[in-house]
Amino acid sequence: MDLIDRYLNAVRFWLPKAQRRDIIAELAADIRSQVEDRESALGRPLASADVEALLKERGSPYSVAGRYLPQRQLVGPALFPLYVFVLKIAAAVYLVPWLLVWGALVAFFPAYRAAHSGLAVFDSLGSLWASAVSAFALITAGFAVAEWSKRRSAARREWDPRRLPAVRDALKISRPGSAAEIVVDLLFLAWWAGGLSFPVSVFMKGASSGPGPVPFWADFRAQFFVPVILLIAASAALSAAALVRPYWTRARLAIRAALDLGFAVLALSFLGPRTSEVTRLWASIRAASGSGSPGKWVPWLGLNLVFVLVLVAVICLASAVYNLIRLVRYDVLRERGASL
Amino acid sequence: MTNDQFDILRLELRRGCVPLAVLAELRTEQYGYTLRKALADLGVVVDEGTLYPLLRRLESQGLLASVWREEEKRPKRYYRLTAEGRRIFDRLAAEWRSLTSSLETIFKEKRHGSH
């Protein structure tokens, strides 16, 4: 009987205090009735191994106690798909680009590796890990609160089928989107050609009007003035064509992928040969840390330009791959769109 | 279909019937262990991990009433159907008969349709 008492004691541990006595008394009566039944069937008292087998049949104390507890879940089945969707979005818009940029810096920029020698190269991953855990915790906490309030409010059953999102044809191009692209492209062209003034250009004017010229900036603009104009103009022309006939064709997908690749190659081919300059920027930032002089911002702005160019390259490469995949799956996508 | 898949579907099918079987059996007063044995003898096997929490739930819903009583020098908790439990049982039993009759009709239709 010692085994049964130990079993009951273990079950008791997991039960809610208010019901412990009651549940254990009933469970004890059930087990002892079962023991008596077995004993009368066998015609002998149960051996320790028999009691062991009987208790094993009933399941572990934790699982037995668990069945008496109310069903509780942090995120219930109704909200779970949305929860997973939000986690995926958080990963796609933050974690994946972050990792790609970090990977590109480590793989293609010896300057970055020089500035983060040895295991220091993984320091940045530490901050990514902290951000990822915080994001996961925040999203989970948000959904736990939503789950709690959903249970409390029966009114949540109300929903309007008319507000369901429309089914999208993957090859259809949004006209407002094309119009927005044209506007952005034209604004960028005007700025690139020197007609508009942006905050960055303040720093380009020299020490008299700001902390000094941003490293690389004038260089970058001079070297790629014409290619950037051609690429942006081609992009704007493609968007203009989409305004007239808003549908992806094979040729358009191929052109879009080529333009994306062009932007990526341009950004990387500029940065590639300048790794020693990037190293100097890292060094000057370290040297200037703690000084309050406006000059210390100059290397930061230079490095930000490096980061922006790497980010542009990563985004353009991802977009090129996405468009190439759509090009390969064109027939499937067209068939799916036709059935809508 | 594998045996595992069959077992899962069979379990789901039987799970919904357990409360009805319990209410039916408790038209006469019984304690947990004899109730479990009676159900098993009639072909409705319910493990104690399912039965006792279910008895508590039905009691908290006012469908069952329980009382502790000493028997063979051991305290045992006896359950029986309340008046409300009886009303609910009658309605559920009617629902069950209607459902099985509908299913029988569907089974027959499909049998004839396949000839």
Tab-separated table of C-alpha atoms in Angstrom:
chain	number	residue	atom	x	y	z
A	1	MET	CA	0.000	0.000	0.000
A	2	ASP	CA	3.006	2.239	0.379
A	3	LEU	CA	3.155	2.614	-3.416
A	4	ILE	CA	-0.486	3.698	-3.564
A	5	ASP	CA	0.048	6.296	-0.841
A	6	ARG	CA	3.082	7.623	-2.661
A	7	TYR	CA	1.080	7.758	-5.887
A	8	LEU	CA	-1.790	9.620	-4.218
A	9	ASN	CA	0.633	12.011	-2.609
A	10	ALA	CA	2.238	12.744	-5.965
A	11	VAL	CA	-1.178	13.406	-7.548
A	12	ARG	CA	-2.127	15.658	-4.603
A	13	PHE	CA	0.863	17.910	-5.312
A	14	TRP	CA	-0.555	19.039	-8.700
A	15	LEU	CA	-4.174	19.513	-7.620
A	16	PRO	CA	-5.792	22.852	-6.737
A	17	LYS	CA	-5.722	23.323	-2.953
A	18	ALA	CA	-9.492	23.711	-2.536
A	19	GLN	CA	-10.263	20.340	-4.135
A	20	ARG	CA	-7.277	18.276	-2.982
A	21	ARG	CA	-8.928	16.404	-0.103
A	22	ASP	CA	-12.054	15.589	-2.024
A	23	ILE	CA	-10.339	14.380	-5.187
A	24	ILE	CA	-7.721	12.325	-3.338
A	25	ALA	CA	-10.366	10.655	-1.143
A	26	GLU	CA	-12.356	9.657	-4.220
A	27	LEU	CA	-9.269	8.503	-6.129
A	28	ALA	CA	-8.119	6.481	-3.103
A	29	ALA	CA	-11.531	4.790	-2.861
A	30	ASP	CA	-11.400	3.950	-6.571
A	31	ILE	CA	-7.873	2.502	-6.433
A	32	ARG	CA	-8.597	0.449	-3.315
A	33	SER	CA	-11.835	-0.904	-4.816
A	34	GLN	CA	-9.872	-1.913	-7.914
A	35	VAL	CA	-7.212	-3.613	-5.763
A	36	GLU	CA	-9.896	-5.566	-3.901
A	37	ASP	CA	-11.482	-6.640	-7.178
A	38	ARG	CA	-8.152	-7.872	-8.551
A	39	GLU	CA	-7.370	-9.677	-5.317
A	40	SER	CA	-10.696	-11.509	-5.337
A	41	ALA	CA	-10.208	-12.391	-9.026
A	42	LEU	CA	-6.690	-13.736	-8.407
A	43	GLY	CA	-7.547	-15.306	-5.044
A	44	ARG	CA	-4.471	-13.804	-3.383
A	45	PRO	CA	-3.208	-10.436	-2.160
A	46	LEU	CA	-1.608	-8.282	-4.839
A	47	ALA	CA	2.163	-8.355	-5.049
A	48	SER	CA	4.130	-5.149	-5.338
A	49	ALA	CA	4.577	-5.734	-9.101
A	50	ASP	CA	0.782	-6.060	-9.522
A	51	VAL	CA	0.179	-2.743	-7.744
A	52	GLU	CA	2.891	-1.169	-9.870
A	53	ALA	CA	1.181	-2.375	-13.067
A	54	LEU	CA	-2.183	-1.142	-11.821
A	55	LEU	CA	-0.815	2.341	-11.130
A	56	LYS	CA	0.997	2.439	-14.464
A	57	GLU	CA	-2.312	1.707	-16.193
A	58	ARG	CA	-3.776	4.825	-14.577
A	59	GLY	CA	-1.062	7.110	-15.918
A	60	SER	CA	1.516	9.361	-14.322
A	61	PRO	CA	0.420	11.440	-11.299
A	62	TYR	CA	0.927	14.614	-13.324
A	63	SER	CA	-1.366	13.490	-16.159
A	64	VAL	CA	-4.010	12.181	-13.720
A	65	ALA	CA	-4.042	15.497	-11.830
A	66	GLY	CA	-4.063	17.420	-15.124
A	67	ARG	CA	-7.449	15.956	-16.058
A	68	TYR	CA	-9.025	17.565	-12.992
A	69	LEU	CA	-7.689	20.999	-13.867
A	70	PRO	CA	-9.613	23.451	-16.044
A	71	GLN	CA	-8.512	23.640	-19.682
A	72	ARG	CA	-6.155	26.589	-19.890
A	73	GLN	CA	-4.160	27.897	-22.815
A	74	LEU	CA	-2.110	30.994	-23.415
A	75	VAL	CA	-3.230	31.238	-27.041
A	76	GLY	CA	-6.300	29.174	-27.965
A	77	PRO	CA	-6.989	27.352	-31.234
A	78	ALA	CA	-9.095	30.237	-32.599
A	79	LEU	CA	-6.271	32.783	-32.319
A	80	PHE	CA	-3.380	30.387	-32.924
A	81	PRO	CA	-3.248	30.679	-36.763
A	82	LEU	CA	-3.214	34.495	-36.447
A	83	TYR	CA	-0.518	34.240	-33.771
A	84	VAL	CA	1.692	32.115	-36.057
A	85	PHE	CA	0.998	34.526	-38.944
A	86	VAL	CA	2.123	37.547	-36.883
A	87	LEU	CA	5.248	35.681	-35.735
A	88	LYS	CA	6.068	34.877	-39.374
A	89	ILE	CA	5.598	38.521	-40.378
A	90	ALA	CA	7.866	39.644	-37.528
A	91	ALA	CA	10.490	37.150	-38.705
A	92	ALA	CA	10.109	38.167	-42.349
A	93	VAL	CA	10.260	41.940	-41.894
A	94	TYR	CA	12.807	42.100	-39.115
A	95	LEU	CA	14.784	38.964	-38.321
A	96	VAL	CA	15.408	37.663	-41.842
A	97	PRO	CA	16.547	41.033	-43.331
A	98	TRP	CA	18.699	41.604	-40.244
A	99	LEU	CA	20.362	38.199	-40.651
A	100	LEU	CA	20.838	38.718	-44.395
A	101	VAL	CA	22.476	42.115	-43.872
A	102	TRP	CA	24.712	40.702	-41.136
A	103	GLY	CA	25.580	37.711	-43.353
A	104	ALA	CA	26.384	40.025	-46.273
A	105	LEU	CA	28.598	42.222	-44.086
A	106	VAL	CA	30.485	39.210	-42.739
A	107	ALA	CA	30.777	37.467	-46.121
A	108	PHE	CA	31.596	40.362	-48.434
A	109	PHE	CA	33.174	43.052	-46.282
A	110	PRO	CA	36.570	42.226	-44.825
A	111	ALA	CA	36.425	45.666	-43.180
A	112	TYR	CA	33.510	44.555	-41.036
A	113	ARG	CA	35.340	41.384	-40.123
A	114	ALA	CA	38.463	43.413	-39.300
A	115	ALA	CA	36.477	45.712	-37.024
A	116	HIS	CA	34.842	42.694	-35.349
A	117	SER	CA	37.743	40.282	-35.132
A	118	GLY	CA	37.421	36.781	-33.707
A	119	LEU	CA	34.283	35.961	-31.786
A	120	ALA	CA	33.325	39.662	-31.728
A	121	VAL	CA	31.750	39.072	-35.135
A	122	PHE	CA	28.971	37.221	-33.281
A	123	ASP	CA	28.367	40.129	-30.862
A	124	SER	CA	25.752	41.541	-33.182
A	125	LEU	CA	23.958	38.183	-33.171
A	126	GLY	CA	23.618	38.549	-29.404
A	127	SER	CA	21.607	41.724	-29.815
A	128	LEU	CA	19.544	40.062	-32.555
A	129	TRP	CA	18.824	37.149	-30.188
A	130	ALA	CA	17.748	39.599	-27.459
A	131	SER	CA	15.478	41.449	-29.906
A	132	ALA	CA	14.035	38.173	-31.221
A	133	VAL	CA	13.230	36.930	-27.708
A	134	SER	CA	11.692	40.308	-26.774
A	135	ALA	CA	9.592	40.361	-29.961
A	136	PHE	CA	8.440	36.770	-29.359
A	137	ALA	CA	7.567	37.543	-25.729
A	138	LEU	CA	5.711	40.758	-26.643
A	139	ILE	CA	3.692	39.109	-29.416
A	140	THR	CA	2.860	36.124	-27.192
A	141	ALA	CA	1.850	38.401	-24.315
A	142	GLY	CA	-0.334	40.437	-26.682
A	143	PHE	CA	-2.090	37.319	-27.908
A	144	ALA	CA	-2.483	35.982	-24.353
A	145	VAL	CA	-4.291	39.219	-23.432
A	146	ALA	CA	-6.421	38.939	-26.596
A	147	GLU	CA	-7.274	35.331	-25.705
A	148	TRP	CA	-8.241	36.352	-22.179
A	149	SER	CA	-10.474	39.190	-23.366
A	150	LYS	CA	-11.974	36.972	-26.080
A	151	ARG	CA	-13.069	34.462	-23.465
A	152	ARG	CA	-14.639	37.245	-21.442
A	153	SER	CA	-16.498	38.778	-24.312
A	154	ALA	CA	-19.157	36.812	-26.145
A	155	ALA	CA	-19.582	39.799	-28.448
A	156	ARG	CA	-16.436	38.682	-30.273
A	157	ARG	CA	-18.561	36.250	-32.233
A	158	GLU	CA	-19.719	39.187	-34.327
A	159	TRP	CA	-17.919	39.470	-37.631
A	160	ASP	CA	-18.856	40.725	-41.029
A	161	PRO	CA	-18.273	38.440	-44.048
A	162	ARG	CA	-18.255	41.553	-46.254
A	163	ARG	CA	-15.054	42.662	-44.556
A	164	LEU	CA	-13.138	39.538	-45.632
A	165	PRO	CA	-10.131	40.422	-47.830
A	166	ALA	CA	-10.566	39.920	-51.564
A	167	VAL	CA	-8.823	36.926	-53.144
A	168	ARG	CA	-5.791	38.305	-54.953
A	169	ASP	CA	-4.604	37.394	-58.425
A	170	ALA	CA	-0.834	37.009	-57.951
A	171	LEU	CA	-0.159	38.377	-61.473
A	172	LYS	CA	-2.378	41.444	-61.206
A	173	ILE	CA	-0.551	44.704	-60.508
A	174	SER	CA	-2.163	47.268	-58.251
A	175	ARG	CA	-2.678	50.567	-60.116
A	176	PRO	CA	-2.333	52.733	-56.974
A	177	GLY	CA	0.876	50.820	-56.234
A	178	SER	CA	2.232	51.554	-59.708
A	179	ALA	CA	1.278	55.215	-59.373
A	180	ALA	CA	3.049	55.390	-56.013
A	181	GLU	CA	6.147	53.761	-57.526
A	182	ILE	CA	6.224	56.323	-60.331
A	183	VAL	CA	5.958	59.207	-57.843
A	184	VAL	CA	8.746	57.766	-55.659
A	185	ASP	CA	10.955	57.095	-58.694
A	186	LEU	CA	10.458	60.644	-60.008
A	187	LEU	CA	11.149	62.192	-56.606
A	188	PHE	CA	14.297	60.106	-56.297
A	189	LEU	CA	15.393	61.075	-59.818
A	190	ALA	CA	14.827	64.768	-59.058
A	191	TRP	CA	16.807	64.444	-55.821
A	192	TRP	CA	19.575	62.405	-57.442
A	193	ALA	CA	19.907	64.935	-60.249
A	194	GLY	CA	20.276	67.672	-57.635
A	195	GLY	CA	16.925	69.406	-57.881
A	196	LEU	CA	15.706	68.510	-54.361
A	197	SER	CA	17.400	68.962	-51.035
A	198	PHE	CA	17.410	66.156	-48.459
A	199	PRO	CA	18.907	66.229	-44.955
A	200	VAL	CA	21.882	64.185	-46.192
A	201	SER	CA	22.758	66.845	-48.744
A	202	VAL	CA	23.236	69.320	-45.864
A	203	PHE	CA	26.209	67.269	-44.729
A	204	MET	CA	27.502	67.136	-48.284
A	205	LYS	CA	27.941	70.910	-48.436
A	206	GLY	CA	31.014	70.805	-46.277
A	207	ALA	CA	32.181	71.949	-42.875
A	208	SER	CA	30.833	75.477	-43.247
A	209	SER	CA	27.165	74.375	-43.191
A	210	GLY	CA	27.405	71.087	-41.308
A	211	PRO	CA	29.701	68.600	-39.664
A	212	GLY	CA	31.454	67.835	-42.950
A	213	PRO	CA	30.995	65.795	-46.109
A	214	VAL	CA	29.677	62.294	-45.663
A	215	PRO	CA	32.375	59.791	-46.574
A	216	PHE	CA	31.647	57.922	-49.840
A	217	TRP	CA	28.626	60.002	-50.677
A	218	ALA	CA	30.080	62.321	-53.344
A	219	ASP	CA	32.103	59.404	-54.651
A	220	PHE	CA	29.054	57.182	-54.963
A	221	ARG	CA	27.005	59.842	-56.691
A	222	ALA	CA	29.768	60.683	-59.156
A	223	GLN	CA	30.532	57.083	-60.038
A	224	PHE	CA	26.941	55.907	-60.515
A	225	PHE	CA	25.166	59.084	-61.600
A	226	VAL	CA	24.160	57.810	-65.046
A	227	PRO	CA	23.541	54.100	-64.205
A	228	VAL	CA	21.221	55.084	-61.323
A	229	ILE	CA	19.295	57.481	-63.582
A	230	LEU	CA	18.930	54.769	-66.230
A	231	LEU	CA	17.801	52.121	-63.738
A	232	ILE	CA	15.294	54.417	-62.002
A	233	ALA	CA	13.959	55.679	-65.347
A	234	ALA	CA	13.512	52.077	-66.532
A	235	SER	CA	11.750	51.228	-63.275
A	236	ALA	CA	9.423	54.239	-63.674
A	237	ALA	CA	8.717	53.249	-67.308
A	238	LEU	CA	7.826	49.709	-66.181
A	239	SER	CA	5.420	51.119	-63.578
A	240	ALA	CA	3.914	53.431	-66.214
A	241	ALA	CA	3.303	50.444	-68.490
A	242	ALA	CA	1.653	48.680	-65.529
A	243	LEU	CA	-0.703	51.638	-65.152
A	244	VAL	CA	-1.935	51.047	-68.706
A	245	ARG	CA	-2.104	47.264	-68.513
A	246	PRO	CA	-1.894	46.197	-64.884
A	247	TYR	CA	-0.779	42.614	-65.332
A	248	TRP	CA	2.567	40.850	-64.999
A	249	THR	CA	3.754	39.303	-68.251
A	250	ARG	CA	6.829	37.096	-68.612
A	251	ALA	CA	8.760	39.986	-70.208
A	252	ARG	CA	7.837	42.398	-67.386
A	253	LEU	CA	8.853	39.922	-64.705
A	254	ALA	CA	12.179	39.362	-66.458
A	255	ILE	CA	12.781	43.131	-66.756
A	256	ARG	CA	11.856	43.705	-63.092
A	257	ALA	CA	14.224	40.911	-61.990
A	258	ALA	CA	16.992	42.371	-64.185
A	259	LEU	CA	16.453	45.866	-62.704
A	260	ASP	CA	16.562	44.446	-59.168
A	261	LEU	CA	19.780	42.618	-59.966
A	262	GLY	CA	21.156	45.817	-61.492
A	263	PHE	CA	20.536	47.802	-58.278
A	264	ALA	CA	22.079	45.030	-56.157
A	265	VAL	CA	25.194	44.738	-58.355
A	266	LEU	CA	25.575	48.522	-58.377
A	267	ALA	CA	25.470	48.792	-54.571
A	268	LEU	CA	27.838	45.882	-53.993
A	269	SER	CA	30.287	46.848	-56.742
A	270	PHE	CA	30.623	50.278	-55.138
A	271	LEU	CA	31.243	48.943	-51.648
A	272	GLY	CA	33.450	45.992	-52.585
A	273	PRO	CA	36.657	47.927	-53.371
A	274	ARG	CA	36.199	50.315	-50.419
A	275	THR	CA	36.645	47.894	-47.553
A	276	SER	CA	39.761	49.677	-46.259
A	277	GLU	CA	37.835	52.963	-46.082
A	278	VAL	CA	35.041	51.247	-44.159
A	279	THR	CA	37.682	49.938	-41.723
A	280	ARG	CA	38.899	53.501	-41.204
A	281	LEU	CA	35.342	54.603	-40.480
A	282	TRP	CA	34.959	51.914	-37.799
A	283	ALA	CA	38.295	53.025	-36.284
A	284	SER	CA	37.371	56.726	-36.304
A	285	ILE	CA	34.031	55.956	-34.624
A	286	ARG	CA	35.829	54.078	-31.871
A	287	ALA	CA	38.328	56.909	-31.457
A	288	ALA	CA	35.590	59.555	-31.374
A	289	SER	CA	33.368	57.702	-28.885
A	290	GLY	CA	32.816	59.924	-25.893
A	291	SER	CA	33.836	63.123	-27.662
A	292	GLY	CA	31.045	65.646	-28.118
A	293	SER	CA	32.357	67.154	-31.325
A	294	PRO	CA	29.990	67.301	-34.291
A	295	GLY	CA	32.716	65.664	-36.362
A	296	LYS	CA	32.101	62.335	-34.691
A	297	TRP	CA	28.776	62.066	-36.560
A	298	VAL	CA	30.480	62.102	-39.947
A	299	PRO	CA	31.836	58.531	-39.817
A	300	TRP	CA	28.457	57.392	-38.452
A	301	LEU	CA	26.699	58.877	-41.463
A	302	GLY	CA	29.245	57.195	-43.717
A	303	LEU	CA	28.636	53.848	-42.053
A	304	ASN	CA	24.899	54.384	-42.282
A	305	LEU	CA	25.324	54.837	-46.015
A	306	VAL	CA	27.214	51.519	-46.091
A	307	PHE	CA	24.379	49.833	-44.185
A	308	VAL	CA	21.746	51.376	-46.453
A	309	LEU	CA	23.576	50.178	-49.551
A	310	VAL	CA	23.926	46.645	-48.126
A	311	LEU	CA	20.249	46.665	-47.196
A	312	VAL	CA	19.293	47.871	-50.684
A	313	ALA	CA	21.422	45.091	-52.187
A	314	VAL	CA	19.803	42.430	-49.965
A	315	ILE	CA	16.256	43.660	-50.636
A	316	CYS	CA	16.887	43.898	-54.393
A	317	LEU	CA	18.422	40.418	-54.486
A	318	ALA	CA	15.427	39.014	-52.573
A	319	SER	CA	13.053	40.816	-54.942
A	320	ALA	CA	14.949	39.491	-57.975
A	321	VAL	CA	14.737	35.917	-56.654
A	322	TYR	CA	11.012	36.399	-55.924
A	323	ASN	CA	10.359	37.676	-59.461
A	324	LEU	CA	12.428	34.879	-61.016
A	325	ILE	CA	10.382	32.320	-59.048
A	326	ARG	CA	7.197	33.963	-60.349
A	327	LEU	CA	8.644	33.814	-63.850
A	328	VAL	CA	9.317	30.064	-63.524
A	329	ARG	CA	5.832	29.433	-62.045
A	330	TYR	CA	4.142	31.788	-64.484
A	331	ASP	CA	1.758	29.223	-66.021
A	332	VAL	CA	0.605	28.005	-62.592
A	333	LEU	CA	-0.027	31.563	-61.366
A	334	ARG	CA	-1.901	32.495	-64.539
A	335	GLU	CA	-4.117	29.418	-64.271
A	336	ARG	CA	-4.867	30.198	-60.625
A	337	GLY	CA	-5.695	33.827	-61.499
A	338	ALA	CA	-7.992	32.722	-64.339
A	339	SER	CA	-10.041	30.571	-61.955
A	340	LEU	CA	-10.862	33.543	-59.676
B	1	MET	CA	-6.638	3.938	-43.198
B	2	THR	CA	-4.211	2.839	-40.488
B	3	ASN	CA	-5.336	1.378	-37.183
B	4	ASP	CA	-4.082	4.524	-35.428
B	5	GLN	CA	-6.315	6.750	-37.542
B	6	PHE	CA	-9.258	4.437	-36.914
B	7	ASP	CA	-8.588	4.510	-33.164
B	8	ILE	CA	-8.498	8.314	-33.116
B	9	LEU	CA	-11.787	8.611	-34.998
B	10	ARG	CA	-13.392	5.906	-32.859
B	11	LEU	CA	-12.242	7.709	-29.714
B	12	GLU	CA	-13.737	10.991	-30.961
B	13	LEU	CA	-17.004	9.232	-31.801
B	14	ARG	CA	-17.267	7.570	-28.402
B	15	ARG	CA	-16.121	10.597	-26.403
B	16	GLY	CA	-19.307	12.520	-27.138
B	17	CYS	CA	-21.433	9.586	-25.932
B	18	VAL	CA	-19.800	9.219	-22.505
B	19	PRO	CA	-21.752	11.993	-20.692
B	20	LEU	CA	-25.013	10.553	-22.012
B	21	ALA	CA	-24.064	7.037	-20.860
B	22	VAL	CA	-23.061	8.392	-17.425
B	23	LEU	CA	-26.330	10.309	-17.024
B	24	ALA	CA	-28.270	7.209	-18.068
B	25	GLU	CA	-26.477	4.971	-15.558
B	26	LEU	CA	-26.884	7.468	-12.723
B	27	ARG	CA	-30.650	7.285	-12.835
B	28	THR	CA	-29.842	4.872	-10.010
B	29	GLU	CA	-27.381	5.961	-7.342
B	30	GLN	CA	-23.833	4.592	-7.663
B	31	TYR	CA	-20.312	5.441	-6.619
B	32	GLY	CA	-17.494	6.027	-9.075
B	33	TYR	CA	-15.930	2.571	-9.175
B	34	THR	CA	-19.193	0.626	-9.588
B	35	LEU	CA	-20.346	3.127	-12.186
B	36	ARG	CA	-17.151	2.592	-14.177
B	37	LYS	CA	-17.558	-1.183	-13.951
B	38	ALA	CA	-21.219	-1.050	-14.933
B	39	LEU	CA	-20.416	1.072	-17.979
B	40	ALA	CA	-17.535	-1.245	-18.961
B	41	ASP	CA	-19.794	-4.309	-18.627
B	42	LEU	CA	-22.232	-2.610	-21.018
B	43	GLY	CA	-19.459	-1.911	-23.546
B	44	VAL	CA	-18.706	1.727	-22.662
B	45	VAL	CA	-15.156	1.663	-21.317
B	46	VAL	CA	-14.258	4.929	-19.574
B	47	ASP	CA	-10.948	5.347	-17.794
B	48	GLU	CA	-11.006	6.885	-14.334
B	49	GLY	CA	-9.041	9.916	-15.536
B	50	THR	CA	-11.994	10.783	-17.759
B	51	LEU	CA	-14.839	9.647	-15.527
B	52	TYR	CA	-14.086	11.480	-12.272
B	53	PRO	CA	-13.433	14.915	-13.810
B	54	LEU	CA	-16.623	14.417	-15.865
B	55	LEU	CA	-18.624	13.584	-12.721
B	56	ARG	CA	-17.320	16.751	-11.083
B	57	ARG	CA	-18.192	18.833	-14.116
B	58	LEU	CA	-21.725	17.426	-14.314
B	59	GLU	CA	-22.145	18.025	-10.597
B	60	SER	CA	-20.949	21.628	-10.873
B	61	GLN	CA	-23.509	22.098	-13.672
B	62	GLY	CA	-26.256	20.899	-11.329
B	63	LEU	CA	-27.017	17.717	-13.282
B	64	LEU	CA	-25.687	15.382	-10.577
B	65	ALA	CA	-25.727	15.423	-6.784
B	66	SER	CA	-23.229	13.533	-4.637
B	67	VAL	CA	-22.979	12.395	-1.063
B	68	TRP	CA	-20.138	10.787	0.926
B	69	ARG	CA	-21.173	7.614	2.688
B	70	GLU	CA	-19.193	5.067	4.716
B	71	GLU	CA	-19.360	1.571	3.267
B	72	GLU	CA	-17.219	-1.411	4.292
B	73	LYS	CA	-15.296	0.962	6.571
B	74	ARG	CA	-14.367	3.150	3.615
B	75	PRO	CA	-15.803	6.527	2.588
B	76	LYS	CA	-17.317	6.435	-0.887
B	77	ARG	CA	-18.897	9.186	-2.883
B	78	TYR	CA	-22.287	8.283	-4.336
B	79	TYR	CA	-23.710	10.113	-7.330
B	80	ARG	CA	-27.257	10.372	-8.634
B	81	LEU	CA	-29.145	12.360	-11.218
B	82	THR	CA	-30.860	15.583	-10.045
B	83	ALA	CA	-34.279	16.684	-11.370
B	84	GLU	CA	-32.508	19.054	-13.768
B	85	GLY	CA	-30.162	16.222	-14.773
B	86	ARG	CA	-33.148	14.038	-15.511
B	87	ARG	CA	-34.678	16.703	-17.785
B	88	ILE	CA	-31.409	17.175	-19.640
B	89	PHE	CA	-30.954	13.411	-19.932
B	90	ASP	CA	-34.430	12.984	-21.481
B	91	ARG	CA	-33.691	15.694	-24.047
B	92	LEU	CA	-30.250	14.286	-24.866
B	93	ALA	CA	-31.686	10.770	-25.211
B	94	ALA	CA	-34.290	12.075	-27.684
B	95	GLU	CA	-31.528	13.862	-29.577
B	96	TRP	CA	-29.485	10.652	-29.650
B	97	ARG	CA	-32.395	8.608	-31.059
B	98	SER	CA	-33.047	11.235	-33.719
B	99	LEU	CA	-29.354	11.341	-34.664
B	100	THR	CA	-28.954	7.560	-34.905
B	101	SER	CA	-32.158	7.359	-36.960
B	102	SER	CA	-30.820	10.035	-39.359
B	103	LEU	CA	-27.476	8.262	-39.636
B	104	GLU	CA	-29.201	4.939	-40.333
B	105	THR	CA	-31.147	6.623	-43.151
B	106	ILE	CA	-27.916	8.080	-44.583
B	107	PHE	CA	-26.172	4.690	-44.378
B	108	LYS	CA	-29.082	3.007	-46.188
B	109	GLU	CA	-29.216	5.692	-48.912
B	110	LYS	CA	-25.534	5.269	-49.644
B	111	ARG	CA	-25.889	1.480	-49.727
B	112	HIS	CA	-28.688	1.720	-52.278
B	113	GLY	CA	-26.891	4.423	-54.252
B	114	SER	CA	-23.789	2.266	-54.642
B	115	HIS	CA	-25.765	-0.624	-56.257
